[in-house]
Coordinates of N, CA and C in Angstrom, one line a residue:
Q236 N 0.8 -1.1 0.0 CA 0.0 0.0 0.0 C 0.7 1.3 0.0
P237 N 0.6 2.2 -0.9 CA 1.4 3.4 -1.0 C 1.3 4.3 0.2
V238 N 2.3 5.0 0.6 CA 2.3 6.0 1.8 C 2.6 7.3 1.1
S239 N 1.6 8.2 1.4 CA 1.7 9.6 1.0 C 2.4 10.3 2.0
S240 N 3.3 11.3 1.5 CA 4.0 12.2 2.2 C 3.7 13.7 1.8
T241 N 3.6 14.6 2.8 CA 3.2 16.0 2.5 C 4.3 16.9 3.2
R242 N 4.6 17.9 2.7 CA 5.6 18.9 3.1 C 5.3 20.4 2.8
S243 N 5.4 21.3 3.6 CA 5.1 22.7 3.3 C 6.3 23.3 3.0
F244 N 6.0 24.3 2.0 CA 7.2 25.1 1.5 C 6.9 26.6 1.6
T245 N 7.7 27.4 1.7 CA 7.7 28.9 1.7 C 8.4 29.4 0.5
L246 N 7.7 30.2 -0.4 CA 8.3 30.8 -1.5 C 8.3 32.3 -1.3
V247 N 9.3 33.1 -1.1 CA 9.4 34.4 -1.1 C 9.6 35.1 -2.4
V248 N 8.8 35.9 -2.9 CA 9.1 36.6 -4.2 C 9.3 38.0 -4.1
G249 N 10.6 38.4 -4.3 CA 11.1 39.7 -4.0 C 10.7 40.7 -5.0
A250 N 10.9 41.9 -4.8 CA 10.5 42.9 -5.7 C 11.4 42.9 -7.0
A251 N 11.0 43.3 -8.0 CA 11.9 43.1 -9.3 C 12.9 44.1 -9.3
L252 N 14.1 43.9 -9.7 CA 15.2 44.7 -9.7 C 15.1 45.9 -10.5
K253 N 15.2 47.2 -10.2 CA 14.9 48.4 -10.8 C 15.9 49.5 -10.5
I254 N 16.3 50.2 -11.5 CA 17.3 51.4 -11.3 C 16.4 52.6 -11.1
L255 N 16.6 53.3 -9.9 CA 15.9 54.4 -9.6 C 16.1 55.7 -10.2
N256 N 17.3 56.1 -10.7 CA 17.7 57.3 -11.2 C 16.8 57.5 -12.6
T257 N 16.5 58.7 -13.0 CA 15.9 59.0 -14.1 C 16.8 59.8 -15.1
S258 N 16.5 59.8 -16.3 CA 17.2 60.6 -17.4 C 16.5 61.9 -17.6
P259 N 17.2 62.9 -17.9 CA 18.7 62.9 -18.0 C 19.3 63.1 -16.6
L260 N 20.5 62.8 -16.5 CA 21.3 63.0 -15.2 C 21.8 64.5 -15.1
P261 N 22.2 64.9 -14.0 CA 22.5 66.4 -13.8 C 23.7 66.7 -14.8
A262 N 23.7 67.8 -15.3 CA 24.7 68.3 -16.4 C 26.0 68.5 -15.6
G263 N 27.1 68.4 -16.5 CA 28.4 68.5 -16.0 C 29.1 69.6 -16.8
T264 N 30.4 69.9 -16.4 CA 31.1 70.9 -17.2 C 32.6 70.3 -17.4
V265 N 33.0 70.5 -18.6 CA 34.5 70.1 -18.9 C 35.5 70.6 -17.8
G266 N 36.4 69.8 -17.4 CA 37.3 70.1 -16.3 C 36.9 70.3 -15.0
R267 N 35.7 70.0 -14.6 CA 35.1 70.3 -13.3 C 34.7 68.8 -12.9
G268 N 35.1 68.5 -11.7 CA 34.8 67.1 -11.0 C 33.2 66.9 -11.2
Y269 N 32.9 65.5 -11.4 CA 31.5 65.2 -11.6 C 31.2 63.9 -10.8
A270 N 30.2 63.9 -10.0 CA 29.8 62.7 -9.3 C 28.2 62.7 -9.0
V271 N 27.7 61.4 -9.5 CA 26.4 61.0 -9.3 C 26.3 59.7 -8.9
E272 N 25.5 59.4 -7.7 CA 25.3 58.0 -7.2 C 24.2 57.5 -7.9
L273 N 24.3 56.3 -8.6 CA 23.1 55.6 -9.1 C 22.5 54.7 -8.0
A274 N 21.3 54.5 -8.1 CA 20.6 53.7 -7.0 C 19.7 52.6 -7.6
A275 N 19.5 51.4 -7.0 CA 18.7 50.4 -7.5 C 17.9 49.9 -6.3
T276 N 16.8 49.3 -6.5 CA 16.0 48.5 -5.6 C 15.6 47.3 -6.0
G277 N 15.2 46.5 -5.0 CA 14.7 45.0 -5.5 C 15.7 44.0 -5.6
G278 N 15.4 42.9 -6.2 CA 16.4 41.9 -6.4 C 17.0 41.5 -5.1
T279 N 18.2 41.0 -5.1 CA 19.0 40.6 -4.0 C 20.4 41.2 -3.9
P280 N 20.6 42.3 -3.1 CA 21.9 43.0 -3.0 C 22.9 42.0 -2.6
P281 N 24.2 42.1 -2.9 CA 24.8 43.4 -3.5 C 24.6 43.5 -5.0
Y282 N 24.6 44.6 -5.4 CA 24.6 45.0 -6.9 C 26.0 45.2 -7.5
A283 N 26.0 44.8 -8.8 CA 27.2 45.2 -9.6 C 26.8 46.0 -10.7
W284 N 27.5 47.1 -11.0 CA 27.2 48.1 -12.0 C 28.1 48.1 -13.1
S285 N 27.7 48.3 -14.3 CA 28.5 48.4 -15.5 C 27.8 49.4 -16.4
V286 N 28.5 49.9 -17.5 CA 28.2 50.8 -18.4 C 28.5 50.4 -19.8
T287 N 27.7 50.5 -20.9 CA 28.1 50.3 -22.2 C 28.7 51.6 -22.6
S288 N 29.2 51.6 -23.9 CA 30.1 52.7 -24.3 C 29.2 54.0 -24.5
G289 N 29.8 55.0 -24.6 CA 28.9 56.3 -24.6 C 29.1 57.2 -23.5
L290 N 29.8 56.8 -22.5 CA 30.1 57.6 -21.3 C 30.9 58.9 -21.7
P291 N 30.7 60.0 -21.3 CA 31.5 61.2 -21.6 C 33.0 60.8 -21.2
P292 N 34.0 61.3 -22.0 CA 35.4 61.1 -21.8 C 35.8 61.6 -20.4
G293 N 36.4 60.7 -19.5 CA 36.9 61.2 -18.3 C 36.1 60.7 -17.1
L294 N 34.7 60.1 -17.5 CA 34.0 59.5 -16.5 C 34.0 58.0 -16.4
T295 N 33.8 57.4 -15.4 CA 33.7 56.0 -15.1 C 32.7 55.7 -14.1
I296 N 32.4 54.3 -13.9 CA 31.3 53.9 -12.9 C 32.1 52.9 -12.0
N297 N 31.9 53.1 -10.8 CA 32.5 52.1 -9.8 C 31.5 50.8 -9.7
S298 N 31.9 49.7 -10.1 CA 31.0 48.7 -10.2 C 30.4 48.2 -8.9
S299 N 31.0 48.5 -7.8 CA 30.4 48.0 -6.4 C 29.7 49.2 -5.7
T300 N 30.0 50.4 -5.8 CA 29.4 51.5 -5.2 C 28.4 52.3 -6.1
S301 N 28.3 52.1 -7.3 CA 27.4 52.8 -8.2 C 27.8 54.3 -8.5
L302 N 28.9 54.7 -8.1 CA 29.2 56.1 -8.2 C 29.8 56.3 -9.6
L303 N 29.0 57.1 -10.4 CA 29.5 57.6 -11.7 C 30.2 58.9 -11.5
S304 N 31.6 58.9 -11.7 CA 32.4 60.1 -11.3 C 33.7 60.2 -12.2
G305 N 34.3 61.4 -12.1 CA 35.4 61.7 -12.9 C 35.5 63.2 -13.2
T306 N 36.5 63.5 -14.1 CA 36.5 64.9 -14.6 C 36.3 64.9 -16.2
P307 N 35.2 65.3 -16.6 CA 34.8 65.2 -18.0 C 35.9 65.9 -18.8
S308 N 36.4 65.4 -20.0 CA 37.4 66.0 -20.7 C 36.8 66.5 -22.1
G309 N 35.5 66.3 -22.4 CA 35.0 66.7 -23.6 C 33.6 67.1 -23.5
A310 N 33.1 68.1 -24.2 CA 31.8 68.6 -24.2 C 30.9 67.9 -25.1
G311 N 29.5 67.9 -24.9 CA 28.6 67.2 -25.8 C 27.6 66.8 -25.1
S312 N 26.7 66.1 -25.9 CA 25.5 65.4 -25.3 C 25.7 63.9 -25.5
F313 N 25.6 63.1 -24.3 CA 26.0 61.7 -24.4 C 24.8 60.9 -24.0
S314 N 24.8 59.7 -24.5 CA 23.8 58.6 -24.2 C 24.5 57.2 -24.0
F315 N 24.2 56.7 -22.8 CA 24.7 55.5 -22.5 C 23.8 54.7 -21.7
T316 N 24.0 53.2 -21.7 CA 23.1 52.4 -20.9 C 24.0 51.8 -19.7
V317 N 23.2 51.9 -18.6 CA 23.8 51.3 -17.4 C 23.1 49.9 -17.1
T318 N 23.8 48.8 -16.6 CA 23.3 47.6 -16.3 C 23.6 47.3 -14.9
V319 N 22.6 47.0 -14.0 CA 22.9 46.5 -12.7 C 22.5 45.0 -12.7
T320 N 23.4 44.3 -11.9 CA 23.2 42.9 -11.8 C 23.3 42.7 -10.3
D321 N 22.2 41.8 -9.8 CA 22.1 41.5 -8.3 C 22.8 40.2 -8.0
R322 N 22.8 39.8 -6.9 CA 23.6 38.5 -6.4 C 23.0 37.3 -7.1
G323 N 21.7 37.3 -7.5 CA 21.2 36.1 -8.1 C 21.3 36.1 -9.6
E324 N 22.2 37.1 -10.1 CA 22.4 37.3 -11.6 C 21.2 37.8 -12.3
N325 N 20.3 38.4 -11.5 CA 19.2 39.1 -12.2 C 19.8 40.4 -12.8
K326 N 19.3 40.9 -13.9 CA 19.8 42.1 -14.5 C 18.7 43.0 -14.9
T327 N 19.0 44.4 -14.9 CA 18.2 45.3 -15.5 C 19.0 46.5 -16.1
T328 N 18.3 47.2 -17.0 CA 19.2 48.3 -17.7 C 18.4 49.5 -17.6
A329 N 19.0 50.7 -17.9 CA 18.3 52.0 -18.1 C 19.3 52.8 -18.9
T330 N 18.8 53.5 -19.7 CA 19.6 54.5 -20.7 C 19.5 55.8 -20.1
F331 N 20.5 56.5 -20.0 CA 20.6 57.8 -19.6 C 21.1 58.8 -20.6
A332 N 20.7 60.1 -20.5 CA 21.4 61.2 -21.3 C 22.2 62.1 -20.3
L333 N 23.3 62.6 -20.8 CA 24.1 63.5 -20.0 C 24.8 64.5 -20.8
T334 N 24.5 65.8 -20.5 CA 25.3 66.9 -21.1 C 26.3 67.3 -20.4
I335 N 27.5 67.4 -21.1 CA 28.6 68.1 -20.6 C 28.8 69.3 -21.3
G336 N 28.7 70.5 -20.5 CA 28.9 71.8 -21.2 C 30.5 72.2 -21.2
P337 N 30.7 73.1 -22.1 CA 32.2 73.6 -22.2 C 32.7 74.2 -20.9
A338 N 34.0 74.4 -20.7 CA 34.5 75.0 -19.7 C 34.4 76.6 -19.7
L339 N 34.3 77.2 -18.6 CA 34.2 78.7 -18.5 C 35.3 79.3 -19.2
S340 N 35.1 80.2 -20.1 CA 36.3 81.0 -20.6 C 35.8 82.5 -21.1
I341 N 36.7 83.2 -20.6 CA 36.5 84.7 -20.9 C 36.8 84.9 -22.4
T342 N 35.8 85.6 -23.2 CA 36.0 85.5 -24.7 C 36.3 86.9 -25.1
T343 N 36.4 88.0 -24.2 CA 36.6 89.3 -24.6 C 38.1 89.4 -25.2
A344 N 38.1 90.1 -26.4 CA 39.4 90.3 -27.0 C 40.3 91.3 -26.3
T345 N 41.6 91.1 -26.3 CA 42.7 92.0 -25.8 C 43.4 92.7 -27.0
P346 N 43.8 93.9 -26.9 CA 43.6 94.8 -25.8 C 42.1 95.3 -25.7
L347 N 41.6 95.9 -24.7 CA 40.4 96.5 -24.6 C 40.3 97.8 -25.4
P348 N 39.2 98.3 -25.7 CA 39.1 99.5 -26.4 C 39.8 100.6 -25.7
A349 N 40.6 101.5 -26.4 CA 41.2 102.6 -25.6 C 40.1 103.7 -25.1
G350 N 40.5 104.4 -24.1 CA 39.6 105.3 -23.5 C 40.5 106.6 -23.5
S351 N 39.8 107.8 -23.1 CA 40.5 109.0 -22.8 C 40.2 109.5 -21.5
A352 N 41.2 110.1 -20.9 CA 41.1 110.7 -19.5 C 40.0 111.8 -19.5
G353 N 39.1 111.8 -18.6 CA 38.0 112.7 -18.5 C 36.7 112.4 -19.2
A354 N 36.8 111.4 -20.1 CA 35.6 111.1 -21.0 C 35.1 109.7 -20.5
S355 N 33.8 109.7 -20.6 CA 33.0 108.5 -20.2 C 33.5 107.2 -20.9
Y356 N 33.7 106.1 -20.2 CA 34.2 104.9 -20.9 C 33.2 103.8 -20.5
S357 N 32.9 102.8 -21.4 CA 32.0 101.6 -21.1 C 32.3 100.5 -22.1
T358 N 32.6 99.3 -21.6 CA 32.7 98.1 -22.3 C 32.2 97.0 -21.4
T359 N 31.8 96.0 -22.2 CA 31.2 94.9 -21.3 C 32.0 93.6 -21.7
L360 N 32.5 93.0 -20.7 CA 33.2 91.8 -20.8 C 32.4 90.5 -21.1
A361 N 32.9 89.7 -21.8 CA 31.9 88.5 -22.2 C 32.7 87.1 -21.8
A362 N 31.8 86.2 -21.5 CA 32.3 84.8 -21.3 C 31.5 83.8 -21.9
T363 N 31.9 82.6 -22.0 CA 31.0 81.3 -22.5 C 31.4 80.2 -21.6
G364 N 30.5 79.3 -21.8 CA 30.6 78.0 -21.1 C 30.3 78.0 -19.6
G365 N 30.7 76.9 -18.9 CA 30.5 77.0 -17.5 C 29.0 76.9 -17.2
T366 N 28.5 77.4 -16.1 CA 27.1 77.3 -15.6 C 26.8 78.8 -15.3
P367 N 26.1 79.5 -16.2 CA 25.8 81.0 -15.9 C 24.6 81.0 -14.8
P368 N 24.6 82.2 -14.0 CA 25.2 83.5 -14.4 C 26.5 83.6 -13.9
Y369 N 27.3 84.6 -14.4 CA 28.7 84.8 -14.0 C 28.9 85.8 -13.0
Y370 N 29.9 85.9 -12.2 CA 30.3 86.9 -11.3 C 31.5 87.5 -11.6
W371 N 31.9 88.6 -11.9 CA 33.1 89.4 -12.3 C 33.8 90.0 -11.2
S372 N 35.1 89.9 -11.2 CA 35.9 90.6 -10.1 C 37.3 91.0 -10.9
V373 N 38.1 91.8 -10.2 CA 39.5 92.3 -10.5 C 40.3 91.5 -9.5
L374 N 41.4 90.8 -10.0 CA 42.3 90.2 -9.0 C 43.3 91.1 -8.7
D375 N 43.2 91.7 -7.4 CA 43.9 92.8 -6.9 C 45.4 92.4 -6.9
E376 N 45.8 91.2 -6.9 CA 47.1 91.0 -6.8 C 47.8 91.0 -8.1
R377 N 47.0 91.1 -9.3 CA 47.5 91.3 -10.5 C 47.2 92.5 -11.3
G378 N 47.4 93.6 -10.6 CA 47.3 94.9 -11.2 C 45.9 95.5 -10.6
A379 N 45.6 96.7 -11.3 CA 44.3 97.5 -10.8 C 43.8 98.1 -11.9
L380 N 42.5 98.3 -11.9 CA 41.7 99.1 -12.8 C 42.4 100.6 -12.9
P381 N 42.2 101.1 -14.2 CA 42.6 102.6 -14.2 C 41.8 103.5 -13.1
P382 N 42.2 104.5 -12.5 CA 41.4 105.1 -11.5 C 40.2 105.9 -12.2
G383 N 39.1 105.7 -11.6 CA 37.9 106.2 -12.1 C 37.0 105.1 -12.8
L384 N 37.5 103.9 -12.9 CA 36.8 102.9 -13.7 C 36.3 101.8 -12.6
T385 N 35.2 101.2 -12.8 CA 34.7 100.0 -11.9 C 34.3 99.0 -12.8
L386 N 34.2 97.8 -12.2 CA 33.8 96.6 -12.8 C 32.5 96.2 -12.2
E387 N 31.4 96.1 -12.8 CA 30.2 95.7 -12.3 C 30.2 94.1 -12.2
A388 N 30.1 93.6 -11.0 CA 30.1 92.1 -10.6 C 29.2 91.3 -11.5
S389 N 27.9 91.8 -11.5 CA 26.8 90.9 -11.9 C 26.7 91.0 -13.5
T390 N 27.3 92.1 -14.1 CA 27.2 92.1 -15.7 C 28.6 92.1 -16.5
G391 N 29.6 92.4 -15.7 CA 31.0 92.3 -16.3 C 31.2 93.7 -17.1
K392 N 30.3 94.7 -16.8 CA 30.6 96.1 -17.5 C 31.6 96.7 -16.7
L393 N 32.6 97.2 -17.6 CA 33.7 98.0 -17.1 C 33.3 99.5 -17.4
M394 N 33.3 100.3 -16.5 CA 32.8 101.6 -16.8 C 33.2 102.8 -15.9
G395 N 32.9 103.9 -16.3 CA 33.4 105.1 -15.4 C 34.0 106.2 -16.3
T396 N 34.7 107.1 -15.6 CA 35.5 108.1 -16.3 C 37.0 108.1 -15.8
P397 N 37.8 107.5 -16.8 CA 39.3 107.4 -16.4 C 39.8 108.9 -15.9
A398 N 40.5 108.9 -14.8 CA 40.9 110.1 -14.3 C 42.3 110.5 -14.9
T399 N 43.2 109.4 -15.1 CA 44.5 109.7 -15.4 C 44.9 108.9 -16.8
A400 N 45.7 109.5 -17.6 CA 46.0 108.9 -18.9 C 47.1 107.9 -18.5
G401 N 47.3 106.9 -19.3 CA 48.4 106.0 -19.0 C 47.9 104.7 -19.6
S402 N 48.9 103.5 -19.4 CA 48.6 102.2 -19.8 C 48.5 101.4 -18.7
Y403 N 47.3 100.6 -18.5 CA 47.0 100.0 -17.3 C 46.9 98.4 -17.5
S404 N 47.4 97.7 -16.7 CA 47.2 96.1 -16.9 C 46.7 95.6 -15.7
F405 N 45.7 94.8 -15.7 CA 44.9 94.2 -14.8 C 44.4 92.8 -15.1
T406 N 44.1 92.0 -14.2 CA 43.6 90.7 -14.5 C 42.0 90.5 -14.0
V407 N 41.1 90.0 -14.8 CA 39.7 89.9 -14.4 C 39.5 88.5 -14.3
R408 N 38.6 88.1 -13.3 CA 38.1 86.7 -13.1 C 36.7 86.6 -13.3
A409 N 36.2 85.5 -14.0 CA 34.8 85.4 -14.1 C 34.6 84.0 -13.3
M410 N 33.6 84.0 -12.4 CA 33.2 82.8 -11.7 C 31.7 82.4 -12.1
D411 N 31.5 81.3 -12.4 CA 30.1 80.7 -12.7 C 29.3 80.4 -11.4
S412 N 28.1 79.9 -11.6 CA 27.3 79.6 -10.5 C 27.7 78.3 -9.8
V413 N 28.6 77.4 -10.2 CA 29.0 76.4 -9.4 C 30.4 76.5 -9.1
E414 N 31.0 77.9 -9.2 CA 32.2 78.3 -8.7 C 33.4 77.8 -9.5
S415 N 33.2 77.6 -10.9 CA 34.3 77.3 -11.8 C 34.8 78.8 -12.1
T416 N 36.0 78.9 -12.4 CA 36.6 80.2 -12.7 C 37.5 80.2 -14.0
S417 N 37.6 81.4 -14.5 CA 38.5 81.8 -15.8 C 38.9 83.1 -15.5
S418 N 40.4 83.3 -15.7 CA 41.0 84.5 -15.5 C 41.6 85.0 -16.8
K419 N 41.6 86.2 -17.0 CA 42.3 86.8 -18.3 C 42.9 88.2 -18.0
A420 N 44.1 88.4 -18.6 CA 44.8 89.6 -18.4 C 44.5 90.7 -19.3
F421 N 44.2 91.9 -19.0 CA 43.9 93.0 -20.0 C 44.8 94.1 -19.9
T422 N 44.8 95.0 -20.9 CA 45.5 96.2 -20.9 C 44.6 97.2 -21.4

């Protein structure tokens, strides 16, 4: 006569593996350190991270910590796919867009337009790249503006009435909203 045997089992079904970050990732700037931590949920930790080609030059991903970091060396719009694998070899992917902007650079040509003592003077300095808005200043240790002229910090406008004729050399610094800087000497 056959003998029947029964046994109870428990099956735990975990949440599906999912990457939590959304595209696009925060923008970066050439020459300025970049770091974004990617995050996943579900599956069975620990996770291993990898990236297909397409990362901006200078950036890498740490396979165990999920930190996407480095110093971008080229500007542009990039698209790449991230894969996360859990302990059970379950995988999921997500595609991200990432824009790397050009480095901050003062674009005003030298020398500056000439002025005359006692006559009103005005010219506006210009910059590109970085993350506007820009904040302008004169580096005191590298010369001084001609007496009577001032540099407006929020606009880069050099203005006033020069008091004394002569040739003046000074260095101006532009700083963007994430504190990247560019300096340029003027006469």
